[in-house]
mmCIF file of C-alpha atoms in Angstrom:
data_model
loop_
_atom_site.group_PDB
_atom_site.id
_atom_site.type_symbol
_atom_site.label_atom_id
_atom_site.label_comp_id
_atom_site.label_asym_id
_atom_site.label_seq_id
_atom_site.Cartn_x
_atom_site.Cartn_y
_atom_site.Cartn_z
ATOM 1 C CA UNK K 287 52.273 27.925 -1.073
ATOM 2 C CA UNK K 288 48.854 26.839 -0.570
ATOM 3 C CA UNK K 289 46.818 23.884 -0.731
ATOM 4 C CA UNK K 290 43.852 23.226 -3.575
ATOM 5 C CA UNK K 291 41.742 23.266 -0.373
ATOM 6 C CA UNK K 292 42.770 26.329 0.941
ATOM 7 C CA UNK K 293 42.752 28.410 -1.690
ATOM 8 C CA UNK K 294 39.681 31.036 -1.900
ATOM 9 C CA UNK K 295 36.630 29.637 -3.711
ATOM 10 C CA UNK K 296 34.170 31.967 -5.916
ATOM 11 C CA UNK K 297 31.000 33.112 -4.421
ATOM 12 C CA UNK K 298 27.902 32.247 -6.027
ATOM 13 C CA UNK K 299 25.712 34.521 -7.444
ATOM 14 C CA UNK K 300 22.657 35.507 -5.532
ATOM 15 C CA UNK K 301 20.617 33.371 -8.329
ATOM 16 C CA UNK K 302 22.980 30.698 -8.407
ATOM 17 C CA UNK K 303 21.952 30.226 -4.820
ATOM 18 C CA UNK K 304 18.574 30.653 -4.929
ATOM 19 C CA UNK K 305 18.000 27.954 -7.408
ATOM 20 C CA UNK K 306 20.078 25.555 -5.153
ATOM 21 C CA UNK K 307 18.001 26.547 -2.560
ATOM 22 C CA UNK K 308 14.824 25.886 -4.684
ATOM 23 C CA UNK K 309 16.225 22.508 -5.598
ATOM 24 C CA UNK K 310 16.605 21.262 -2.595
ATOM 25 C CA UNK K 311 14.025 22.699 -1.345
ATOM 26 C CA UNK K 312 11.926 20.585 -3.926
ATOM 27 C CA UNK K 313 14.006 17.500 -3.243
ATOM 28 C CA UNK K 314 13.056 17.496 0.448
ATOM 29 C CA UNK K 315 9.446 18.020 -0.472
ATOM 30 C CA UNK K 316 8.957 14.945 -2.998
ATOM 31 C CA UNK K 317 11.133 12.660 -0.359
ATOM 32 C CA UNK K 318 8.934 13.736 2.063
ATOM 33 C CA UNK K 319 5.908 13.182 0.081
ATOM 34 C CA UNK K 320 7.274 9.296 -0.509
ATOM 35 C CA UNK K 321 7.727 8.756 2.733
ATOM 36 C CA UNK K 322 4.841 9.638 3.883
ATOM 37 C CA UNK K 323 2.913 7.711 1.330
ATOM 38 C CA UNK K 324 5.085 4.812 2.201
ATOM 39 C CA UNK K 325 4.227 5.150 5.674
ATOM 40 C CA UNK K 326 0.662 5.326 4.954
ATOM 41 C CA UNK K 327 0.651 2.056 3.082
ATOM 42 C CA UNK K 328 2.519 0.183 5.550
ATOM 43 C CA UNK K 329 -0.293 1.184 8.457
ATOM 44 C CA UNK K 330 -2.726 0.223 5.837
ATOM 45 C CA UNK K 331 -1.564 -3.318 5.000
ATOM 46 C CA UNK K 332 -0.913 -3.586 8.979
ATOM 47 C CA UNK K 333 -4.612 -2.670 10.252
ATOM 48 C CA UNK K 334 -6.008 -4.633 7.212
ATOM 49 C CA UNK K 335 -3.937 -8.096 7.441
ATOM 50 C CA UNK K 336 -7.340 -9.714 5.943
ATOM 51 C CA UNK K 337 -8.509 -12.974 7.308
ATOM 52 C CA UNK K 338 -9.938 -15.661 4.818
ATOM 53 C CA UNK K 339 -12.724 -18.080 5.929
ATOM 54 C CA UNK K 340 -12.667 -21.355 3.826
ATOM 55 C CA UNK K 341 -15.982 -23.676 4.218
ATOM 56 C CA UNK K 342 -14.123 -26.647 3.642
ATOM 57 C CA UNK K 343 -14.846 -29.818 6.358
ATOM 58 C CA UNK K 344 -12.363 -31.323 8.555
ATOM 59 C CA UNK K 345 -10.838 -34.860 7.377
ATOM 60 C CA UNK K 346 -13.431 -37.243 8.280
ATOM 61 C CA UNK K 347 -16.833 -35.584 8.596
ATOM 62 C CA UNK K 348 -18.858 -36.538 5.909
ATOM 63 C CA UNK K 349 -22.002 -35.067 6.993
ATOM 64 C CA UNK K 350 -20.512 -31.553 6.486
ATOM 65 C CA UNK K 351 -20.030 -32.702 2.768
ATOM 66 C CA UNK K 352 -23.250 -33.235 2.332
ATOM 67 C CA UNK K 353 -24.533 -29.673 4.354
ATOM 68 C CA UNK K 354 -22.139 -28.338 1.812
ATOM 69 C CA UNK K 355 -23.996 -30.247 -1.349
ATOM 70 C CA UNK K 356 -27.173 -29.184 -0.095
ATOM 71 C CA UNK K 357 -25.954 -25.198 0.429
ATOM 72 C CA UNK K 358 -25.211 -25.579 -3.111
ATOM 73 C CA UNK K 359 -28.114 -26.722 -4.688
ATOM 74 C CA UNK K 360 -30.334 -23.991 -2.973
ATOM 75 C CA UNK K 361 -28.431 -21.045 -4.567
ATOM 76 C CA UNK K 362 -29.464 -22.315 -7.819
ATOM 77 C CA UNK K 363 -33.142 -20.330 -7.878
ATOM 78 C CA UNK K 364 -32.096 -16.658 -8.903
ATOM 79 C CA UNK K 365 -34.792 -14.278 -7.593
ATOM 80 C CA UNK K 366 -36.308 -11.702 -9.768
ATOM 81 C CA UNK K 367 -36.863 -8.442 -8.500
ATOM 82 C CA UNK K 368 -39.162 -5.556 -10.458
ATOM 83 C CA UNK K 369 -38.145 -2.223 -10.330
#
């Protein structure tokens, strides 16, 4: 009388477990590669948060409205340059 669990279970053949070796072995390699990448992104968006500079005037300064007009008109000469 013996249990489904205790009963003797067939050995696998010396190719059978190589190729569940070589499975898992490439399993671990390509979650390892995904982590990594993911970790790699992560430190990436960390170091470069960004910072945006706007040019836009505080409520109530109308002089730097103006400054800003003026800016604006000057960019309107394109240079030439001759190779």
């Amino acid at each position: 009388m013996t249990t489904p669990f205790l009963q003797a279970t067939e050995a696998l053949s010396p190719e059978a477990e190589a190729s569940t070796a070589l499975i898992a072995v490439v399993i671990t390699v390509v979650f390892l590669t995904l982590l990594s990448v993911v970790v790699l992104i992560f430190f990436y968006l960390y170091k470069n948060k960004g910072s945006y500079v706007t040019y836009e005037p505080a409520e109530g300064e109308p002089s730097a409205i103006l400054q800003m007009e003026s800016d604006s008109a000057k960019g309107r000469d394109k240079e030439e340059y001759f190779i």
